[in-house]
Amino acid sequence: MIFSPSRMGRLNKRALIRQLQKAGVASRAGLARSLGMSQPTAGKIVDELLALEILEEVEVPAGGEEGETAARLGRPGRQLRLNRTQPSFLAIHLGLSETRLAELTLGALANDEWQVSFRQPATTDPAAAWARELRGAAKPFRARKFLGILLSVPGVVDESSSRILLSPNIHWSEQVILPDIIRRHWDVPVLLVQEEYALALGHHVNHPGHDDFLLVDFGEGVGGAVLVGGKPLAGPLPIRGEIGHTPVPGNPRQCGCGATGCMETLVSVRGLLESFAGAPRRKNGSWAELHAHIAEHGVEPWLATSLEAAAAAIAGAINVVGLRRVVITGSLAELPPAVTQHLFRAIENGAMWARFGSVECVAAPRRRTAGLAAVGIDRFIVPDREQHGEPSRAAFSAKSAVKNGKIHKQTTTVNK
Ligand SMILES: [Zn+2]
């Protein structure tokens, strides 16, 4: 394949930035070596990226782990990293009850830290109320020159058309183009990012060695994302990772997606609290009370059953894809450790990998912002047009198919 010089340059830049995402900090020589580039080629890219403030130079104490190479060469430990000083993006996370905002640097790694948040007012016109609240929340960031805005949202997201096709817990977000509302305050591109995808990328940025895993986030809903070879597993349709909508036999609860018995109606925050309300010996119904109750009584049968339903869906997913690592984030990870221990044991029971070797289940903090920064780098700093051209058409046709009922009809026919 022949690359034009500009495409070659873009690929080299991408590779260098990826390497820095992985390594955290590196010297010029180290970068050239790990990328198989000549030192002048790597140096030229580094200078360009330094001038654009995409990279920054840092002094690394000689003799330390990161400064080792430089110290051996007898030079001061000036190393490179992605800019962690200058905010480049604004991250906005839309939740059922709360929207959160934070500025992001390119090298954002840390656990989520939101700077501004607002509650979703109870009203008959939630979209208008959201727009009003955003105006106030935008104030501290209005003067900033962002390269782009990353909007993390739950549900079935068509990133290319900036539309949310289905949001079981925030139906009003299907009726509006959220990026248009955001652009009233900043004249920059706004990208919709499916929230579990952001969480999975954020976990990957912090654990570059973990290339293959299923992440399941528990909160207002339950959603998942699969990373294979460090990349999100994506099909032609925008529906993926919807593990929370796996039906649980015998569960009569109505789900926001329109179905009955979905797993998320049992293990989302609301689902757990609903079950807790009917639990024996319960004292109250709040999340804090649930926490205290579990700490005192352990995993009671009502909770065990719900966790096992979640574990069955998770085990099914990893058995199909062939994964042996599961990352759990969100509300379940905040409860006493007995909860995740029970969940992990149940996942192992259902995972084929456990018969041959082991399945690794971990509870991890949410790193949505780090994931959003990674998306921002990918799409705004070193976009690869060829990579992002194709899914849009498929997503559009998926949307029209959902709209005129084609997908539903086909499914019904098959089931007969
Ligand atoms: Zn559902």
Short mmCIF file of C-alpha atoms and ligand atoms in Angstrom, two decimals:
data_model
loop_
_atom_site.label_atom_id
_atom_site.label_comp_id
_atom_site.label_asym_id
_atom_site.label_seq_id
_atom_site.Cartn_x
_atom_site.Cartn_y
_atom_site.Cartn_z
CA MET A 1 0.00 0.00 0.00
CA ILE A 2 1.27 3.47 -0.88
CA PHE A 3 0.67 6.26 1.58
CA SER A 4 0.66 9.92 0.65
CA PRO A 5 3.18 11.96 2.69
CA SER A 6 0.39 13.69 4.60
CA ARG A 7 -1.27 10.36 5.48
CA MET A 8 2.10 8.89 6.42
CA GLY A 9 2.73 11.89 8.68
CA ARG A 10 -0.68 11.47 10.28
CA LEU A 11 -0.07 7.77 10.91
CA ASN A 12 3.34 8.51 12.44
CA LYS A 13 1.80 11.14 14.71
CA ARG A 14 -0.93 8.72 15.76
CA ALA A 15 1.64 6.03 16.50
CA LEU A 16 3.79 8.39 18.56
CA ILE A 17 0.82 9.68 20.55
CA ARG A 18 -0.43 6.11 21.12
CA GLN A 19 3.00 5.12 22.37
CA LEU A 20 2.96 8.01 24.85
CA GLN A 21 -0.54 7.07 25.99
CA LYS A 22 0.82 3.61 26.72
CA ALA A 23 4.16 4.57 28.25
CA GLY A 24 3.04 7.72 30.09
CA VAL A 25 6.47 9.34 29.83
CA ALA A 26 9.26 8.68 27.34
CA SER A 27 12.45 10.20 25.97
CA ARG A 28 12.89 11.18 22.33
CA ALA A 29 15.33 8.34 21.80
CA GLY A 30 13.02 5.90 23.56
CA LEU A 31 10.10 6.92 21.38
CA ALA A 32 12.12 6.56 18.16
CA ARG A 33 13.30 3.12 19.27
CA SER A 34 9.92 1.77 20.31
CA LEU A 35 8.28 3.02 17.10
CA GLY A 36 11.04 1.85 14.79
CA MET A 37 11.51 5.39 13.47
CA SER A 38 14.77 7.18 12.84
CA GLN A 39 15.66 9.71 15.54
CA PRO A 40 15.34 12.68 13.13
CA THR A 41 11.85 11.52 12.02
CA ALA A 42 10.65 11.03 15.58
CA GLY A 43 12.33 14.31 16.62
CA LYS A 44 10.55 16.24 13.90
CA ILE A 45 7.15 14.90 14.96
CA VAL A 46 7.95 15.62 18.61
CA ASP A 47 8.90 19.23 17.80
CA GLU A 48 5.70 19.70 15.84
CA LEU A 49 3.57 18.26 18.64
CA LEU A 50 5.43 20.35 21.26
CA ALA A 51 4.72 23.52 19.25
CA LEU A 52 1.03 22.59 19.15
CA GLU A 53 1.14 22.00 22.94
CA ILE A 54 -0.06 18.44 22.39
CA LEU A 55 3.10 17.21 24.13
CA GLU A 56 5.01 18.79 26.98
CA GLU A 57 8.51 18.30 28.34
CA VAL A 58 9.02 17.34 31.95
CA GLU A 59 12.09 17.03 34.16
CA VAL A 60 12.35 13.53 35.47
CA PRO A 61 14.63 13.04 38.46
CA ALA A 62 17.78 11.26 37.31
CA GLY A 63 18.06 7.68 38.48
CA GLY A 64 14.32 7.28 38.90
CA GLU A 65 12.54 4.64 36.94
CA GLU A 66 11.48 7.00 34.18
CA GLY A 67 14.76 8.90 34.09
CA GLU A 68 16.92 5.82 34.04
CA THR A 69 17.80 5.94 30.36
CA ALA A 70 18.57 9.66 30.41
CA ALA A 71 20.66 9.28 33.57
CA ARG A 72 22.67 6.49 31.99
CA LEU A 73 23.38 8.73 29.02
CA GLY A 74 24.56 11.41 31.43
CA ARG A 75 21.94 13.91 30.27
CA PRO A 76 19.33 15.69 32.34
CA GLY A 77 16.14 13.67 32.41
CA ARG A 78 14.02 15.73 30.05
CA GLN A 79 11.19 13.53 28.97
CA LEU A 80 8.02 13.87 27.00
CA ARG A 81 4.42 13.22 27.87
CA LEU A 82 0.98 14.20 26.63
CA ASN A 83 0.06 17.67 27.84
CA ARG A 84 -1.29 17.44 31.38
CA THR A 85 -1.20 21.19 32.03
CA GLN A 86 -3.40 22.84 29.43
CA PRO A 87 -7.05 21.75 29.17
CA SER A 88 -7.90 20.81 25.59
CA PHE A 89 -11.38 19.35 25.88
CA LEU A 90 -14.53 19.77 27.88
CA ALA A 91 -16.13 16.55 29.10
CA ILE A 92 -19.85 16.47 29.84
CA HIS A 93 -21.53 13.40 31.29
CA LEU A 94 -25.29 13.10 31.03
CA GLY A 95 -26.75 11.01 33.82
CA LEU A 96 -30.36 10.28 34.74
CA SER A 97 -30.39 12.62 37.73
CA GLU A 98 -27.21 14.64 37.28
CA THR A 99 -25.07 16.14 34.53
CA ARG A 100 -21.38 16.70 35.23
CA LEU A 101 -18.71 18.82 33.56
CA ALA A 102 -14.91 18.85 33.67
CA GLU A 103 -12.06 20.27 31.64
CA LEU A 104 -9.71 17.62 30.32
CA THR A 105 -6.07 17.67 29.43
CA LEU A 106 -4.80 15.31 26.75
CA GLY A 107 -2.90 13.28 29.31
CA ALA A 108 -5.85 12.94 31.69
CA LEU A 109 -5.39 9.69 33.57
CA ALA A 110 -6.86 10.12 36.97
CA ASN A 111 -10.11 8.76 38.33
CA ASP A 112 -13.13 10.88 37.53
CA GLU A 113 -13.14 14.33 39.09
CA TRP A 114 -15.96 16.56 37.94
CA GLN A 115 -15.72 20.31 38.46
CA VAL A 116 -19.34 21.38 37.99
CA SER A 117 -22.59 19.45 38.18
CA PHE A 118 -26.31 20.14 38.06
CA ARG A 119 -29.38 18.10 38.94
CA GLN A 120 -31.96 17.32 36.32
CA PRO A 121 -35.04 19.34 37.34
CA ALA A 122 -38.37 17.51 37.55
CA THR A 123 -40.44 19.13 34.81
CA THR A 124 -42.69 18.35 31.87
CA ASP A 125 -40.04 19.61 29.43
CA PRO A 126 -36.78 17.98 30.58
CA ALA A 127 -34.83 18.92 27.43
CA ALA A 128 -35.58 22.64 27.86
CA ALA A 129 -34.77 22.39 31.58
CA TRP A 130 -31.46 20.69 30.77
CA ALA A 131 -30.58 23.43 28.29
CA ARG A 132 -31.38 26.09 30.94
CA GLU A 133 -29.25 24.39 33.60
CA LEU A 134 -26.39 23.92 31.16
CA ARG A 135 -26.28 27.66 30.51
CA GLY A 136 -25.42 28.25 34.18
CA ALA A 137 -23.00 25.32 34.40
CA ALA A 138 -21.18 26.50 31.25
CA LYS A 139 -20.19 29.86 32.76
CA PRO A 140 -16.87 28.87 34.36
CA PHE A 141 -15.71 27.31 31.08
CA ARG A 142 -17.08 29.80 28.58
CA ALA A 143 -13.83 31.68 27.92
CA ARG A 144 -11.86 28.47 27.32
CA LYS A 145 -10.69 27.60 23.84
CA PHE A 146 -11.49 23.91 23.66
CA LEU A 147 -10.52 21.78 20.69
CA GLY A 148 -13.72 19.83 21.11
CA ILE A 149 -16.34 18.67 23.56
CA LEU A 150 -16.93 15.04 24.51
CA LEU A 151 -20.43 14.24 25.65
CA SER A 152 -20.80 10.91 27.43
CA VAL A 153 -24.34 9.53 27.32
CA PRO A 154 -26.05 6.24 28.18
CA GLY A 155 -28.14 4.28 25.72
CA VAL A 156 -27.89 3.30 22.09
CA VAL A 157 -25.84 6.03 20.50
CA ASP A 158 -25.28 6.79 16.84
CA GLU A 159 -22.09 8.79 17.21
CA SER A 160 -21.94 9.74 13.53
CA SER A 161 -25.35 11.43 13.42
CA SER A 162 -25.07 12.78 17.01
CA ARG A 163 -28.31 11.04 17.90
CA ILE A 164 -29.35 8.88 20.79
CA LEU A 165 -31.53 6.17 19.26
CA LEU A 166 -32.75 4.65 22.52
CA SER A 167 -32.10 5.69 26.10
CA PRO A 168 -34.11 3.39 28.39
CA ASN A 169 -33.62 5.63 31.43
CA ILE A 170 -33.43 9.10 29.77
CA HIS A 171 -36.04 8.93 27.01
CA TRP A 172 -36.12 12.72 26.53
CA SER A 173 -32.54 12.61 25.19
CA GLU A 174 -33.85 10.69 22.14
CA GLN A 175 -35.95 13.68 21.10
CA VAL A 176 -33.20 16.31 20.86
CA ILE A 177 -29.79 16.77 19.31
CA LEU A 178 -27.79 17.41 22.48
CA PRO A 179 -24.66 18.62 20.63
CA ASP A 180 -26.75 21.45 19.10
CA ILE A 181 -27.73 22.63 22.58
CA ILE A 182 -24.10 22.49 23.72
CA ARG A 183 -22.87 24.40 20.69
CA ARG A 184 -24.91 27.42 21.82
CA HIS A 185 -22.11 27.98 24.33
CA TRP A 186 -18.99 26.87 22.49
CA ASP A 187 -18.36 27.02 18.78
CA VAL A 188 -16.42 23.75 18.61
CA PRO A 189 -17.21 20.19 17.50
CA VAL A 190 -19.20 18.12 19.99
CA LEU A 191 -18.91 14.36 19.93
CA LEU A 192 -21.40 11.93 21.45
CA VAL A 193 -19.66 9.03 23.18
CA GLN A 194 -21.46 5.98 24.52
CA GLU A 195 -20.72 5.99 28.25
CA GLU A 196 -19.51 2.40 28.67
CA TYR A 197 -17.20 2.83 25.69
CA ALA A 198 -15.66 5.83 27.49
CA LEU A 199 -15.32 3.79 30.70
CA ALA A 200 -13.64 0.90 28.87
CA LEU A 201 -11.17 3.21 27.13
CA GLY A 202 -10.45 4.97 30.42
CA HIS A 203 -9.65 1.62 32.05
CA HIS A 204 -7.44 0.69 29.12
CA VAL A 205 -5.48 3.97 29.24
CA ASN A 206 -4.71 3.24 32.89
CA HIS A 207 -3.92 -0.43 32.27
CA PRO A 208 -2.31 -0.48 28.81
CA GLY A 209 -1.39 -4.15 29.27
CA HIS A 210 -5.08 -5.10 29.49
CA ASP A 211 -6.13 -5.24 25.85
CA ASP A 212 -9.03 -7.67 26.07
CA PHE A 213 -11.81 -7.37 28.58
CA LEU A 214 -15.50 -6.91 29.20
CA LEU A 215 -16.32 -3.88 31.32
CA VAL A 216 -19.70 -3.78 33.01
CA ASP A 217 -20.83 -0.61 34.73
CA PHE A 218 -23.57 -0.63 37.34
CA GLY A 219 -25.43 2.57 38.17
CA GLU A 220 -28.72 4.06 37.05
CA GLY A 221 -28.66 1.31 34.41
CA VAL A 222 -26.33 -1.58 33.59
CA GLY A 223 -24.23 -1.46 30.45
CA GLY A 224 -21.13 -3.10 29.06
CA ALA A 225 -18.36 -2.59 26.57
CA VAL A 226 -15.90 -5.06 25.09
CA LEU A 227 -12.33 -4.20 24.20
CA VAL A 228 -10.48 -6.65 21.97
CA GLY A 229 -6.86 -5.95 21.11
CA GLY A 230 -7.24 -2.57 22.82
CA LYS A 231 -10.04 -1.58 20.46
CA PRO A 232 -13.78 -1.54 21.05
CA LEU A 233 -15.58 -4.48 19.59
CA ALA A 234 -17.93 -2.81 17.16
CA GLY A 235 -20.40 -4.14 14.66
CA PRO A 236 -22.10 -2.23 11.87
CA LEU A 237 -25.03 -1.31 14.11
CA PRO A 238 -24.81 1.05 17.07
CA ILE A 239 -26.44 -1.48 19.41
CA ARG A 240 -23.76 -3.21 21.49
CA GLY A 241 -22.82 -3.82 25.08
CA GLU A 242 -26.48 -3.86 26.11
CA ILE A 243 -25.87 -6.56 28.69
CA GLY A 244 -28.30 -4.98 31.17
CA HIS A 245 -31.20 -5.87 28.88
CA THR A 246 -30.64 -9.61 29.09
CA PRO A 247 -33.92 -11.12 30.28
CA VAL A 248 -33.97 -12.92 33.62
CA PRO A 249 -36.54 -15.75 33.75
CA GLY A 250 -39.25 -15.15 36.34
CA ASN A 251 -38.42 -11.46 36.77
CA PRO A 252 -41.68 -9.52 36.31
CA ARG A 253 -40.18 -6.00 36.46
CA GLN A 254 -40.80 -3.61 33.59
CA CYS A 255 -37.69 -2.10 32.04
CA GLY A 256 -37.32 1.36 30.53
CA CYS A 257 -36.37 -0.27 27.22
CA GLY A 258 -39.93 -1.55 26.83
CA ALA A 259 -39.23 -5.18 27.74
CA THR A 260 -40.08 -7.14 30.87
CA GLY A 261 -37.57 -8.87 33.14
CA CYS A 262 -34.30 -7.18 32.09
CA MET A 263 -31.32 -7.88 34.35
CA GLU A 264 -30.79 -4.16 34.98
CA THR A 265 -34.17 -3.90 36.72
CA LEU A 266 -32.64 -6.14 39.44
CA VAL A 267 -29.10 -4.78 39.82
CA SER A 268 -29.24 -1.09 38.88
CA VAL A 269 -29.27 1.21 41.90
CA ARG A 270 -33.04 1.55 41.63
CA GLY A 271 -33.47 -2.20 41.12
CA LEU A 272 -31.41 -3.06 44.18
CA LEU A 273 -33.27 -0.52 46.31
CA GLU A 274 -36.59 -1.89 45.11
CA SER A 275 -35.59 -5.40 46.18
CA PHE A 276 -34.12 -4.06 49.42
CA ALA A 277 -37.51 -2.48 50.23
CA GLY A 278 -38.96 -5.98 50.44
CA ALA A 279 -35.98 -7.58 52.14
CA PRO A 280 -36.35 -9.09 55.62
CA ARG A 281 -34.90 -7.15 58.61
CA ARG A 282 -34.37 -4.01 56.51
CA LYS A 283 -34.28 -0.72 58.43
CA ASN A 284 -34.71 1.83 55.68
CA GLY A 285 -34.55 2.13 51.92
CA SER A 286 -31.61 4.41 51.10
CA TRP A 287 -28.38 3.42 49.40
CA ALA A 288 -26.45 4.11 52.63
CA GLU A 289 -28.87 1.86 54.53
CA LEU A 290 -28.46 -0.86 51.94
CA HIS A 291 -24.70 -0.59 52.36
CA ALA A 292 -24.99 -0.87 56.14
CA HIS A 293 -27.47 -3.73 55.85
CA ILE A 294 -25.14 -5.77 53.64
CA ALA A 295 -22.20 -5.00 55.92
CA GLU A 296 -24.22 -6.43 58.81
CA HIS A 297 -26.07 -9.33 57.20
CA GLY A 298 -23.89 -10.23 54.22
CA VAL A 299 -25.31 -11.27 50.86
CA GLU A 300 -28.85 -12.42 51.63
CA PRO A 301 -30.78 -14.70 49.23
CA TRP A 302 -32.69 -11.82 47.54
CA LEU A 303 -29.39 -10.10 46.71
CA ALA A 304 -27.62 -13.35 45.79
CA THR A 305 -30.31 -14.16 43.22
CA SER A 306 -29.95 -10.74 41.56
CA LEU A 307 -26.16 -10.94 41.50
CA GLU A 308 -26.31 -14.42 40.01
CA ALA A 309 -28.61 -13.15 37.25
CA ALA A 310 -26.05 -10.45 36.43
CA ALA A 311 -23.24 -13.01 36.57
CA ALA A 312 -25.07 -15.33 34.16
CA ALA A 313 -25.35 -12.56 31.57
CA ILE A 314 -21.69 -11.60 32.05
CA ALA A 315 -20.48 -15.21 31.85
CA GLY A 316 -22.55 -15.68 28.68
CA ALA A 317 -20.96 -12.64 27.09
CA ILE A 318 -17.36 -13.64 27.87
CA ASN A 319 -18.00 -17.22 26.78
CA VAL A 320 -19.22 -15.98 23.39
CA VAL A 321 -16.47 -13.45 22.77
CA GLY A 322 -13.72 -15.54 24.33
CA LEU A 323 -12.60 -13.16 27.04
CA ARG A 324 -11.10 -14.02 30.40
CA ARG A 325 -11.06 -10.63 32.09
CA VAL A 326 -14.05 -8.78 33.55
CA VAL A 327 -13.90 -5.25 34.94
CA ILE A 328 -16.74 -4.04 37.15
CA THR A 329 -17.27 -0.34 37.77
CA GLY A 330 -19.90 1.77 39.49
CA SER A 331 -22.38 1.18 42.29
CA LEU A 332 -21.80 -2.55 42.90
CA ALA A 333 -18.11 -1.86 43.40
CA GLU A 334 -19.03 0.71 46.10
CA LEU A 335 -20.96 -1.82 48.21
CA PRO A 336 -19.19 -4.03 50.82
CA PRO A 337 -16.67 -6.42 49.17
CA ALA A 338 -18.94 -9.42 49.86
CA VAL A 339 -21.10 -8.21 46.97
CA THR A 340 -18.42 -8.25 44.27
CA GLN A 341 -16.96 -11.44 45.77
CA HIS A 342 -20.32 -13.16 45.32
CA LEU A 343 -20.68 -11.76 41.81
CA PHE A 344 -17.16 -12.83 40.80
CA ARG A 345 -17.66 -16.37 42.12
CA ALA A 346 -20.87 -16.65 40.13
CA ILE A 347 -19.15 -15.36 36.97
CA GLU A 348 -16.38 -17.95 37.42
CA ASN A 349 -19.00 -20.67 37.79
CA GLY A 350 -20.41 -19.80 34.40
CA ALA A 351 -17.20 -18.98 32.54
CA MET A 352 -15.68 -21.62 30.26
CA TRP A 353 -12.27 -20.04 30.73
CA ALA A 354 -12.36 -21.00 34.40
CA ARG A 355 -12.35 -24.68 33.35
CA PHE A 356 -9.06 -24.27 31.47
CA GLY A 357 -7.32 -21.61 33.47
CA SER A 358 -8.69 -18.68 35.33
CA VAL A 359 -11.02 -15.78 34.87
CA GLU A 360 -9.84 -12.49 36.26
CA CYS A 361 -12.60 -10.31 37.71
CA VAL A 362 -11.70 -6.92 39.14
CA ALA A 363 -13.58 -3.99 40.60
CA ALA A 364 -12.18 -0.71 39.32
CA PRO A 365 -12.93 3.00 39.70
CA ARG A 366 -14.75 4.80 36.91
CA ARG A 367 -12.31 6.54 34.59
CA ARG A 368 -14.78 8.09 32.23
CA THR A 369 -12.83 11.31 31.85
CA ALA A 370 -9.60 9.50 30.93
CA GLY A 371 -11.56 7.55 28.32
CA LEU A 372 -13.13 10.71 26.94
CA ALA A 373 -9.69 12.33 26.65
CA ALA A 374 -8.55 9.28 24.68
CA VAL A 375 -11.55 9.65 22.34
CA GLY A 376 -10.76 13.36 21.99
CA ILE A 377 -7.17 12.60 20.97
CA ASP A 378 -8.36 10.01 18.51
CA ARG A 379 -10.99 12.18 16.88
CA PHE A 380 -9.78 15.76 17.24
CA ILE A 381 -5.97 15.55 17.39
CA VAL A 382 -5.10 12.74 14.99
CA PRO A 383 -8.29 11.82 13.17
CA ASP A 384 -8.05 8.96 10.74
CA ARG A 385 -10.74 9.65 8.17
CA GLU A 386 -10.67 6.15 6.75
CA GLN A 387 -11.30 4.65 10.15
CA HIS A 388 -14.40 6.72 10.86
CA GLY A 389 -16.03 6.92 7.44
CA GLU A 390 -17.85 3.64 7.21
CA PRO A 391 -20.00 3.13 10.33
CA SER A 392 -22.09 6.26 9.72
CA ARG A 393 -23.97 4.88 6.75
CA ALA A 394 -24.69 1.61 8.52
CA ALA A 395 -25.87 3.49 11.60
CA PHE A 396 -28.17 5.66 9.53
CA SER A 397 -29.78 2.66 7.90
CA ALA A 398 -30.09 1.00 11.32
CA LYS A 399 -31.92 4.04 12.58
CA SER A 400 -34.36 4.17 9.72
CA ALA A 401 -34.89 0.41 10.04
CA VAL A 402 -35.72 0.78 13.74
CA LYS A 403 -37.97 3.73 12.95
CA ASN A 404 -40.13 2.02 10.36
CA GLY A 405 -40.28 -1.20 12.33
CA LYS A 406 -38.28 -3.37 9.93
CA ILE A 407 -35.99 -4.81 12.59
CA HIS A 408 -38.90 -5.62 14.88
CA LYS A 409 -40.91 -7.29 12.10
CA GLN A 410 -37.99 -9.41 10.97
CA THR A 411 -37.36 -10.61 14.50
CA THR A 412 -40.99 -11.56 14.95
CA THR A 413 -40.99 -13.57 11.73
CA VAL A 414 -37.85 -15.43 12.71
CA ASN A 415 -39.24 -16.33 16.11
CA LYS A 416 -42.34 -17.90 14.58
ZN ZN B 1 -34.41 -3.49 29.24
#
